[in-house]
């Protein structure tokens, strides 16, 4: 804690803890989403902005770390905070010179305007050294006379990469590709915990990311094939989740698309066989189980177990139908 405070001080930032947070300090990998309320003041206490009142309503700020947000100091101070913590950061002018532009954008957003309104014909650095008005007297004054600012921040939530709804259109291709292994692993952890629905959502998001990249490639091209090979295990995991949730026809559809492309994919045949068996497609199930044994004879015990279960279900269903038929005939003859 003291070491962190010393580092901040050397960088021209003084931190005052107002209320401690809870749990452990996050590692804040790139792609982490942080949700926080902020109040920006001059050193004399004059308030410039407050996310709890801006635009007439209370809306916390959301940042995804590593996206090069214009006001870099916010990312710097947020990674020193625990979830639930409230702290005050007094920042040197070197960190605050771009605040007028950031504030103008945030104020525009809060009232439903284009965040770049007023910045279209002038780059940020040029604006700092010009007399261009930002449309707010306090920001114009701050732009003309840069000074230290005090940011009072309450860190509401820290969401690790992949744990929140992906906004794919806001991500670069590299970011999408880098994010997929994280989401895949989170899906695996959730699956092991028995959280099947949550796991399937993770796998679905990862597939969507890769499909989005694949759409930009020509089918069959080297990059397209590489992406497809990344999609395949994710799709099989997704199908396993769907099997457990009773979505048998969806499993049949996805596995059919896989075996069409990859004729030796044992897992796809196996899952499709189980889905066929579940919806009483006996012939299709037997054909798929036979293909599984052809491709991997070591699965004989597992296949035999599945076939036995299917046959027992079929016998049980037939007996049930016979019982219903007898009951129907009996009641008809009595009538």
mmCIF file of C-alpha atoms in Angstrom:
data_model
loop_
_atom_site.group_PDB
_atom_site.id
_atom_site.type_symbol
_atom_site.label_atom_id
_atom_site.label_comp_id
_atom_site.label_asym_id
_atom_site.label_seq_id
_atom_site.Cartn_x
_atom_site.Cartn_y
_atom_site.Cartn_z
ATOM 1 C CA UNK A 1 0.000 0.000 0.000
ATOM 2 C CA UNK A 2 2.753 2.425 1.011
ATOM 3 C CA UNK A 3 4.835 1.366 -1.978
ATOM 4 C CA UNK A 4 1.905 2.107 -4.308
ATOM 5 C CA UNK A 5 1.336 5.507 -2.668
ATOM 6 C CA UNK A 6 5.022 6.340 -3.135
ATOM 7 C CA UNK A 7 4.888 5.362 -6.826
ATOM 8 C CA UNK A 8 1.804 7.513 -7.372
ATOM 9 C CA UNK A 9 3.423 10.463 -5.574
ATOM 10 C CA UNK A 10 6.493 10.191 -7.817
ATOM 11 C CA UNK A 11 4.137 10.295 -10.804
ATOM 12 C CA UNK A 12 2.457 13.462 -9.519
ATOM 13 C CA UNK A 13 -0.601 11.821 -7.972
ATOM 14 C CA UNK A 14 -1.620 11.974 -4.305
ATOM 15 C CA UNK A 15 -4.144 9.374 -3.144
ATOM 16 C CA UNK A 16 -6.364 9.777 -0.064
ATOM 17 C CA UNK A 17 -8.454 6.765 0.939
ATOM 18 C CA UNK A 18 -11.978 7.794 1.911
ATOM 19 C CA UNK A 19 -13.538 4.342 2.356
ATOM 20 C CA UNK A 20 -11.781 0.956 2.006
ATOM 21 C CA UNK A 21 -12.992 -1.555 -0.538
ATOM 22 C CA UNK A 22 -13.649 -5.265 -0.173
ATOM 23 C CA UNK A 23 -11.798 -8.433 -1.113
ATOM 24 C CA UNK A 24 -8.509 -8.639 -2.952
ATOM 25 C CA UNK A 25 -7.093 -6.102 -5.373
ATOM 26 C CA UNK A 26 -7.793 -7.177 -8.970
ATOM 27 C CA UNK A 27 -4.899 -7.801 -11.363
ATOM 28 C CA UNK A 28 -6.781 -5.639 -13.932
ATOM 29 C CA UNK A 29 -5.704 -7.411 -17.169
ATOM 30 C CA UNK A 30 -6.361 -5.562 -20.423
ATOM 31 C CA UNK A 31 -10.010 -5.975 -21.386
ATOM 32 C CA UNK A 32 -11.239 -5.580 -17.794
ATOM 33 C CA UNK A 33 -14.332 -3.399 -17.508
ATOM 34 C CA UNK A 34 -14.415 -0.978 -14.559
ATOM 35 C CA UNK A 35 -17.627 0.754 -13.503
ATOM 36 C CA UNK A 36 -17.259 3.796 -11.254
ATOM 37 C CA UNK A 37 -18.739 7.083 -10.125
ATOM 38 C CA UNK A 38 -16.484 10.131 -10.270
ATOM 39 C CA UNK A 39 -16.503 13.730 -9.140
ATOM 40 C CA UNK A 40 -13.999 16.171 -10.629
ATOM 41 C CA UNK A 41 -13.048 19.291 -8.651
ATOM 42 C CA UNK A 42 -10.566 22.117 -8.777
ATOM 43 C CA UNK A 43 -8.151 22.222 -5.837
ATOM 44 C CA UNK A 44 -10.291 24.998 -4.242
ATOM 45 C CA UNK A 45 -13.240 22.581 -4.072
ATOM 46 C CA UNK A 46 -15.163 23.905 -7.083
ATOM 47 C CA UNK A 47 -16.952 20.934 -8.654
ATOM 48 C CA UNK A 48 -16.676 20.612 -12.435
ATOM 49 C CA UNK A 49 -18.409 17.292 -13.042
ATOM 50 C CA UNK A 50 -20.239 14.666 -11.004
ATOM 51 C CA UNK A 51 -21.438 11.421 -12.609
ATOM 52 C CA UNK A 52 -24.255 11.232 -10.049
ATOM 53 C CA UNK A 53 -25.856 14.465 -11.276
ATOM 54 C CA UNK A 54 -24.511 14.957 -14.813
ATOM 55 C CA UNK A 55 -27.256 15.495 -17.381
ATOM 56 C CA UNK A 56 -29.880 15.390 -14.635
ATOM 57 C CA UNK A 57 -29.431 11.704 -13.806
ATOM 58 C CA UNK A 58 -27.012 9.364 -12.055
ATOM 59 C CA UNK A 59 -25.055 7.183 -14.477
ATOM 60 C CA UNK A 60 -21.715 5.605 -13.576
ATOM 61 C CA UNK A 61 -18.784 5.718 -15.960
ATOM 62 C CA UNK A 62 -17.658 2.516 -17.697
ATOM 63 C CA UNK A 63 -14.148 1.971 -19.026
ATOM 64 C CA UNK A 64 -12.509 -1.024 -20.668
ATOM 65 C CA UNK A 65 -8.848 -1.022 -19.641
ATOM 66 C CA UNK A 66 -6.181 -1.103 -22.313
ATOM 67 C CA UNK A 67 -8.280 0.783 -24.895
ATOM 68 C CA UNK A 68 -6.138 3.946 -24.621
ATOM 69 C CA UNK A 69 -8.810 6.151 -23.042
ATOM 70 C CA UNK A 70 -7.945 9.813 -23.631
ATOM 71 C CA UNK A 71 -7.565 10.547 -19.902
ATOM 72 C CA UNK A 72 -4.861 7.969 -19.106
ATOM 73 C CA UNK A 73 -4.651 8.987 -15.430
ATOM 74 C CA UNK A 74 -8.067 7.443 -14.731
ATOM 75 C CA UNK A 75 -6.784 4.032 -15.763
ATOM 76 C CA UNK A 76 -3.650 4.616 -13.680
ATOM 77 C CA UNK A 77 -5.548 5.376 -10.457
ATOM 78 C CA UNK A 78 -8.342 2.823 -10.919
ATOM 79 C CA UNK A 79 -5.894 -0.094 -10.869
ATOM 80 C CA UNK A 80 -4.892 0.904 -7.318
ATOM 81 C CA UNK A 81 -8.469 0.489 -6.048
ATOM 82 C CA UNK A 82 -10.503 -2.407 -4.659
ATOM 83 C CA UNK A 83 -14.143 -2.943 -5.562
ATOM 84 C CA UNK A 84 -16.305 -0.729 -3.323
ATOM 85 C CA UNK A 85 -13.430 1.622 -2.467
ATOM 86 C CA UNK A 86 -13.819 5.402 -2.440
ATOM 87 C CA UNK A 87 -10.638 7.446 -2.881
ATOM 88 C CA UNK A 88 -9.568 10.958 -3.754
ATOM 89 C CA UNK A 89 -6.751 11.542 -6.233
ATOM 90 C CA UNK A 90 -5.080 14.934 -6.612
ATOM 91 C CA UNK A 91 -3.356 14.895 -10.003
ATOM 92 C CA UNK A 92 -0.677 17.225 -11.393
ATOM 93 C CA UNK A 93 -1.338 19.299 -14.497
ATOM 94 C CA UNK A 94 0.666 16.825 -16.613
ATOM 95 C CA UNK A 95 -2.201 14.343 -16.088
ATOM 96 C CA UNK A 96 -5.117 16.755 -16.484
ATOM 97 C CA UNK A 97 -4.419 18.806 -19.626
ATOM 98 C CA UNK A 98 -6.851 16.730 -21.716
ATOM 99 C CA UNK A 99 -9.632 16.798 -19.122
ATOM 100 C CA UNK A 100 -11.551 19.704 -20.771
ATOM 101 C CA UNK A 101 -11.977 17.640 -23.967
ATOM 102 C CA UNK A 102 -12.934 14.491 -22.027
ATOM 103 C CA UNK A 103 -15.416 16.464 -19.935
ATOM 104 C CA UNK A 104 -16.970 18.034 -23.038
ATOM 105 C CA UNK A 105 -17.541 14.540 -24.511
ATOM 106 C CA UNK A 106 -18.969 13.180 -21.248
ATOM 107 C CA UNK A 107 -21.296 16.150 -20.879
ATOM 108 C CA UNK A 108 -22.485 15.715 -24.480
ATOM 109 C CA UNK A 109 -23.170 12.008 -23.883
ATOM 110 C CA UNK A 110 -25.091 12.736 -20.673
ATOM 111 C CA UNK A 111 -27.612 14.869 -22.574
ATOM 112 C CA UNK A 112 -27.816 12.574 -25.609
ATOM 113 C CA UNK A 113 -25.572 14.553 -27.958
ATOM 114 C CA UNK A 114 -22.752 13.332 -30.184
ATOM 115 C CA UNK A 115 -19.704 12.966 -27.890
ATOM 116 C CA UNK A 116 -17.464 14.527 -30.557
ATOM 117 C CA UNK A 117 -19.662 17.575 -31.138
ATOM 118 C CA UNK A 118 -17.426 20.621 -31.198
ATOM 119 C CA UNK A 119 -14.273 18.553 -31.821
ATOM 120 C CA UNK A 120 -14.805 17.668 -35.457
ATOM 121 C CA UNK A 121 -12.494 20.162 -37.157
ATOM 122 C CA UNK A 122 -9.721 20.388 -34.628
ATOM 123 C CA UNK A 123 -7.525 17.699 -33.149
ATOM 124 C CA UNK A 124 -7.185 17.449 -29.379
ATOM 125 C CA UNK A 125 -3.661 18.802 -29.111
ATOM 126 C CA UNK A 126 -4.445 21.751 -31.379
ATOM 127 C CA UNK A 127 -7.482 22.578 -29.247
ATOM 128 C CA UNK A 128 -5.396 22.687 -26.103
ATOM 129 C CA UNK A 129 -3.216 25.370 -27.650
ATOM 130 C CA UNK A 130 -5.983 27.352 -29.290
ATOM 131 C CA UNK A 131 -8.808 29.612 -28.190
ATOM 132 C CA UNK A 132 -11.433 27.257 -29.581
ATOM 133 C CA UNK A 133 -14.471 27.240 -27.280
ATOM 134 C CA UNK A 134 -15.710 23.954 -25.861
ATOM 135 C CA UNK A 135 -19.138 25.429 -25.257
ATOM 136 C CA UNK A 136 -18.725 25.556 -21.440
ATOM 137 C CA UNK A 137 -17.133 28.539 -19.661
ATOM 138 C CA UNK A 138 -15.551 26.444 -16.900
ATOM 139 C CA UNK A 139 -13.958 24.105 -19.447
ATOM 140 C CA UNK A 140 -12.783 27.015 -21.601
ATOM 141 C CA UNK A 141 -11.129 28.510 -18.495
ATOM 142 C CA UNK A 142 -9.497 25.183 -17.626
ATOM 143 C CA UNK A 143 -8.310 24.758 -21.204
ATOM 144 C CA UNK A 144 -6.735 28.231 -21.172
ATOM 145 C CA UNK A 145 -5.196 27.730 -17.714
ATOM 146 C CA UNK A 146 -4.426 24.025 -17.137
ATOM 147 C CA UNK A 147 -4.201 23.151 -13.441
ATOM 148 C CA UNK A 148 -4.190 20.172 -11.056
ATOM 149 C CA UNK A 149 -7.538 18.450 -10.518
ATOM 150 C CA UNK A 150 -9.031 16.289 -7.783
ATOM 151 C CA UNK A 151 -10.868 13.117 -8.848
ATOM 152 C CA UNK A 152 -13.034 11.494 -6.190
ATOM 153 C CA UNK A 153 -13.743 7.984 -7.416
ATOM 154 C CA UNK A 154 -15.994 5.202 -6.117
ATOM 155 C CA UNK A 155 -15.154 1.898 -7.798
ATOM 156 C CA UNK A 156 -18.476 0.073 -8.098
ATOM 157 C CA UNK A 157 -17.591 -3.015 -10.115
ATOM 158 C CA UNK A 158 -14.622 -4.812 -11.694
ATOM 159 C CA UNK A 159 -15.601 -7.176 -14.510
ATOM 160 C CA UNK A 160 -12.842 -9.459 -15.870
ATOM 161 C CA UNK A 161 -12.485 -9.949 -19.641
ATOM 162 C CA UNK A 162 -15.268 -12.114 -21.025
ATOM 163 C CA UNK A 163 -17.556 -11.730 -18.017
ATOM 164 C CA UNK A 164 -19.662 -9.008 -19.590
ATOM 165 C CA UNK A 165 -21.606 -8.731 -22.830
ATOM 166 C CA UNK A 166 -19.134 -8.294 -25.636
ATOM 167 C CA UNK A 167 -19.458 -5.238 -27.823
ATOM 168 C CA UNK A 168 -17.678 -6.821 -30.768
ATOM 169 C CA UNK A 169 -18.078 -3.885 -33.096
ATOM 170 C CA UNK A 170 -16.028 -1.743 -30.728
ATOM 171 C CA UNK A 171 -13.147 -4.230 -30.704
ATOM 172 C CA UNK A 172 -10.208 -4.600 -33.068
ATOM 173 C CA UNK A 173 -9.651 -7.962 -34.773
ATOM 174 C CA UNK A 174 -6.635 -8.593 -32.557
ATOM 175 C CA UNK A 175 -8.657 -7.842 -29.417
ATOM 176 C CA UNK A 176 -11.324 -10.322 -30.504
ATOM 177 C CA UNK A 177 -8.707 -12.989 -31.155
ATOM 178 C CA UNK A 178 -6.915 -12.326 -27.853
ATOM 179 C CA UNK A 179 -10.160 -12.461 -25.899
ATOM 180 C CA UNK A 180 -11.319 -15.878 -27.157
ATOM 181 C CA UNK A 181 -8.958 -18.070 -25.042
ATOM 182 C CA UNK A 182 -10.035 -16.180 -21.890
ATOM 183 C CA UNK A 183 -13.731 -16.732 -22.617
ATOM 184 C CA UNK A 184 -13.064 -20.385 -23.523
ATOM 185 C CA UNK A 185 -11.326 -21.008 -20.195
ATOM 186 C CA UNK A 186 -14.066 -19.224 -18.239
ATOM 187 C CA UNK A 187 -16.614 -21.446 -19.986
ATOM 188 C CA UNK A 188 -14.633 -24.550 -18.976
ATOM 189 C CA UNK A 189 -14.496 -23.408 -15.332
ATOM 190 C CA UNK A 190 -18.256 -22.754 -15.274
ATOM 191 C CA UNK A 191 -18.919 -26.150 -16.878
ATOM 192 C CA UNK A 192 -16.856 -27.936 -14.214
ATOM 193 C CA UNK A 193 -18.848 -26.047 -11.558
ATOM 194 C CA UNK A 194 -22.074 -27.395 -13.063
ATOM 195 C CA UNK A 195 -23.156 -23.938 -14.299
ATOM 196 C CA UNK A 196 -24.174 -25.260 -17.699
ATOM 197 C CA UNK A 197 -26.295 -22.343 -18.922
ATOM 198 C CA UNK A 198 -23.580 -19.810 -18.014
ATOM 199 C CA UNK A 199 -20.897 -21.985 -19.635
ATOM 200 C CA UNK A 200 -22.903 -22.275 -22.861
ATOM 201 C CA UNK A 201 -23.182 -18.465 -23.006
ATOM 202 C CA UNK A 202 -19.387 -18.163 -22.744
ATOM 203 C CA UNK A 203 -18.832 -20.675 -25.545
ATOM 204 C CA UNK A 204 -21.483 -18.916 -27.658
ATOM 205 C CA UNK A 205 -19.761 -15.528 -27.187
ATOM 206 C CA UNK A 206 -16.368 -16.972 -28.122
ATOM 207 C CA UNK A 207 -17.843 -18.598 -31.257
ATOM 208 C CA UNK A 208 -19.530 -15.304 -32.197
ATOM 209 C CA UNK A 209 -16.173 -13.506 -31.888
ATOM 210 C CA UNK A 210 -14.440 -15.965 -34.214
ATOM 211 C CA UNK A 211 -17.365 -16.089 -36.672
ATOM 212 C CA UNK A 212 -17.212 -12.321 -36.891
ATOM 213 C CA UNK A 213 -13.541 -12.561 -37.920
ATOM 214 C CA UNK A 214 -14.195 -15.487 -40.262
ATOM 215 C CA UNK A 215 -16.805 -13.502 -42.203
ATOM 216 C CA UNK A 216 -13.991 -11.224 -43.402
ATOM 217 C CA UNK A 217 -12.081 -14.131 -44.952
ATOM 218 C CA UNK A 218 -12.692 -16.121 -48.120
ATOM 219 C CA UNK A 219 -14.097 -19.610 -47.285
ATOM 220 C CA UNK A 220 -11.315 -22.172 -47.553
ATOM 221 C CA UNK A 221 -8.514 -19.595 -47.332
ATOM 222 C CA UNK A 222 -5.714 -20.318 -44.846
ATOM 223 C CA UNK A 223 -6.918 -17.814 -42.221
ATOM 224 C CA UNK A 224 -10.536 -18.959 -42.633
ATOM 225 C CA UNK A 225 -9.484 -22.576 -41.998
ATOM 226 C CA UNK A 226 -7.418 -21.591 -38.936
ATOM 227 C CA UNK A 227 -10.397 -19.759 -37.463
ATOM 228 C CA UNK A 228 -12.668 -22.711 -38.240
ATOM 229 C CA UNK A 229 -10.307 -25.043 -36.380
ATOM 230 C CA UNK A 230 -10.572 -22.687 -33.387
ATOM 231 C CA UNK A 231 -14.381 -22.630 -33.642
ATOM 232 C CA UNK A 232 -14.728 -26.437 -33.747
ATOM 233 C CA UNK A 233 -13.804 -27.308 -30.105
ATOM 234 C CA UNK A 234 -15.867 -24.359 -28.861
ATOM 235 C CA UNK A 235 -18.867 -25.543 -30.889
ATOM 236 C CA UNK A 236 -18.469 -29.072 -29.499
ATOM 237 C CA UNK A 237 -18.382 -27.669 -25.945
ATOM 238 C CA UNK A 238 -21.463 -25.591 -26.725
ATOM 239 C CA UNK A 239 -23.216 -28.711 -28.056
ATOM 240 C CA UNK A 240 -22.371 -30.606 -24.874
ATOM 241 C CA UNK A 241 -24.072 -27.829 -22.878
ATOM 242 C CA UNK A 242 -27.078 -27.926 -25.200
ATOM 243 C CA UNK A 243 -27.303 -31.737 -24.816
ATOM 244 C CA UNK A 244 -27.452 -31.330 -21.044
ATOM 245 C CA UNK A 245 -30.145 -28.655 -21.443
ATOM 246 C CA UNK A 246 -32.279 -30.832 -23.734
ATOM 247 C CA UNK A 247 -31.733 -28.786 -26.907
ATOM 248 C CA UNK A 248 -31.336 -31.943 -29.012
ATOM 249 C CA UNK A 249 -32.330 -30.611 -32.440
ATOM 250 C CA UNK A 250 -29.842 -27.742 -32.130
ATOM 251 C CA UNK A 251 -27.114 -30.287 -31.297
ATOM 252 C CA UNK A 252 -28.055 -32.361 -34.379
ATOM 253 C CA UNK A 253 -27.877 -29.262 -36.576
ATOM 254 C CA UNK A 254 -24.470 -28.069 -35.303
ATOM 255 C CA UNK A 255 -22.883 -31.537 -35.274
ATOM 256 C CA UNK A 256 -24.158 -32.197 -38.806
ATOM 257 C CA UNK A 257 -22.404 -29.038 -39.987
ATOM 258 C CA UNK A 258 -19.194 -30.252 -38.295
ATOM 259 C CA UNK A 259 -19.189 -33.774 -39.759
ATOM 260 C CA UNK A 260 -19.955 -32.317 -43.184
ATOM 261 C CA UNK A 261 -16.616 -30.444 -42.983
ATOM 262 C CA UNK A 262 -14.655 -32.841 -40.782
ATOM 263 C CA UNK A 263 -15.659 -36.433 -41.586
ATOM 264 C CA UNK A 264 -13.381 -37.889 -38.906
ATOM 265 C CA UNK A 265 -14.648 -35.783 -35.980
ATOM 266 C CA UNK A 266 -15.536 -38.494 -33.467
ATOM 267 C CA UNK A 267 -16.916 -36.087 -30.871
ATOM 268 C CA UNK A 268 -19.359 -34.568 -33.355
ATOM 269 C CA UNK A 269 -20.693 -38.046 -34.331
ATOM 270 C CA UNK A 270 -20.911 -39.068 -30.680
ATOM 271 C CA UNK A 271 -22.868 -35.988 -29.585
ATOM 272 C CA UNK A 272 -25.145 -36.191 -32.623
ATOM 273 C CA UNK A 273 -25.795 -39.882 -31.870
ATOM 274 C CA UNK A 274 -26.827 -39.025 -28.306
ATOM 275 C CA UNK A 275 -29.104 -36.234 -29.561
ATOM 276 C CA UNK A 276 -30.724 -38.575 -32.126
ATOM 277 C CA UNK A 277 -31.263 -41.200 -29.419
ATOM 278 C CA UNK A 278 -32.905 -38.598 -27.179
ATOM 279 C CA UNK A 279 -35.487 -37.712 -29.840
ATOM 280 C CA UNK A 280 -36.217 -41.359 -30.810
ATOM 281 C CA UNK A 281 -34.275 -41.286 -34.111
ATOM 282 C CA UNK A 282 -33.124 -44.875 -33.565
ATOM 283 C CA UNK A 283 -31.709 -45.596 -37.034
ATOM 284 C CA UNK A 284 -29.775 -42.300 -37.180
ATOM 285 C CA UNK A 285 -28.416 -42.851 -33.667
ATOM 286 C CA UNK A 286 -27.245 -46.383 -34.506
ATOM 287 C CA UNK A 287 -25.562 -45.151 -37.699
ATOM 288 C CA UNK A 288 -23.693 -42.426 -35.802
ATOM 289 C CA UNK A 289 -22.645 -44.767 -32.995
ATOM 290 C CA UNK A 290 -21.350 -47.214 -35.650
ATOM 291 C CA UNK A 291 -19.315 -44.381 -37.197
ATOM 292 C CA UNK A 292 -17.888 -43.539 -33.752
ATOM 293 C CA UNK A 293 -16.687 -47.146 -33.340
ATOM 294 C CA UNK A 294 -15.243 -47.157 -36.857
ATOM 295 C CA UNK A 295 -13.215 -44.001 -36.083
ATOM 296 C CA UNK A 296 -12.267 -44.912 -32.511
ATOM 297 C CA UNK A 297 -12.735 -48.563 -31.433
ATOM 298 C CA UNK A 298 -11.509 -47.683 -27.903
ATOM 299 C CA UNK A 299 -14.941 -46.084 -27.270
ATOM 300 C CA UNK A 300 -16.713 -49.451 -27.578
ATOM 301 C CA UNK A 301 -17.663 -49.646 -23.872
ATOM 302 C CA UNK A 302 -19.116 -46.118 -23.873
ATOM 303 C CA UNK A 303 -21.028 -46.706 -27.109
ATOM 304 C CA UNK A 304 -22.442 -50.017 -25.869
ATOM 305 C CA UNK A 305 -23.621 -48.277 -22.700
ATOM 306 C CA UNK A 306 -25.367 -45.572 -24.751
ATOM 307 C CA UNK A 307 -26.972 -48.173 -27.034
ATOM 308 C CA UNK A 308 -28.199 -50.175 -24.054
ATOM 309 C CA UNK A 309 -29.737 -47.034 -22.513
ATOM 310 C CA UNK A 310 -31.430 -46.179 -25.823
ATOM 311 C CA UNK A 311 -32.813 -49.714 -26.228
ATOM 312 C CA UNK A 312 -34.188 -49.680 -22.673
ATOM 313 C CA UNK A 313 -35.904 -46.338 -23.344
ATOM 314 C CA UNK A 314 -37.398 -47.672 -26.580
ATOM 315 C CA UNK A 315 -38.702 -50.847 -24.830
ATOM 316 C CA UNK A 316 -40.127 -48.754 -22.019
ATOM 317 C CA UNK A 317 -41.854 -46.459 -24.517
ATOM 318 C CA UNK A 318 -43.279 -49.405 -26.458
ATOM 319 C CA UNK A 319 -44.656 -51.002 -23.266
ATOM 320 C CA UNK A 320 -46.167 -47.677 -22.268
ATOM 321 C CA UNK A 321 -47.839 -47.335 -25.674
ATOM 322 C CA UNK A 322 -49.142 -50.948 -25.455
ATOM 323 C CA UNK A 323 -50.562 -50.191 -22.016
ATOM 324 C CA UNK A 324 -52.297 -47.082 -23.321
ATOM 325 C CA UNK A 325 -53.658 -49.011 -26.333
ATOM 326 C CA UNK A 326 -55.024 -51.806 -24.100
ATOM 327 C CA UNK A 327 -56.635 -49.238 -21.814
ATOM 328 C CA UNK A 328 -58.181 -47.509 -24.827
ATOM 329 C CA UNK A 329 -59.515 -50.826 -26.280
ATOM 330 C CA UNK A 330 -60.871 -51.843 -22.875
ATOM 331 C CA UNK A 331 -62.721 -48.562 -22.362
ATOM 332 C CA UNK A 332 -64.078 -48.686 -25.951
ATOM 333 C CA UNK A 333 -65.454 -52.231 -25.522
ATOM 334 C CA UNK A 334 -67.108 -51.257 -22.238
ATOM 335 C CA UNK A 335 -68.735 -48.327 -23.956
#
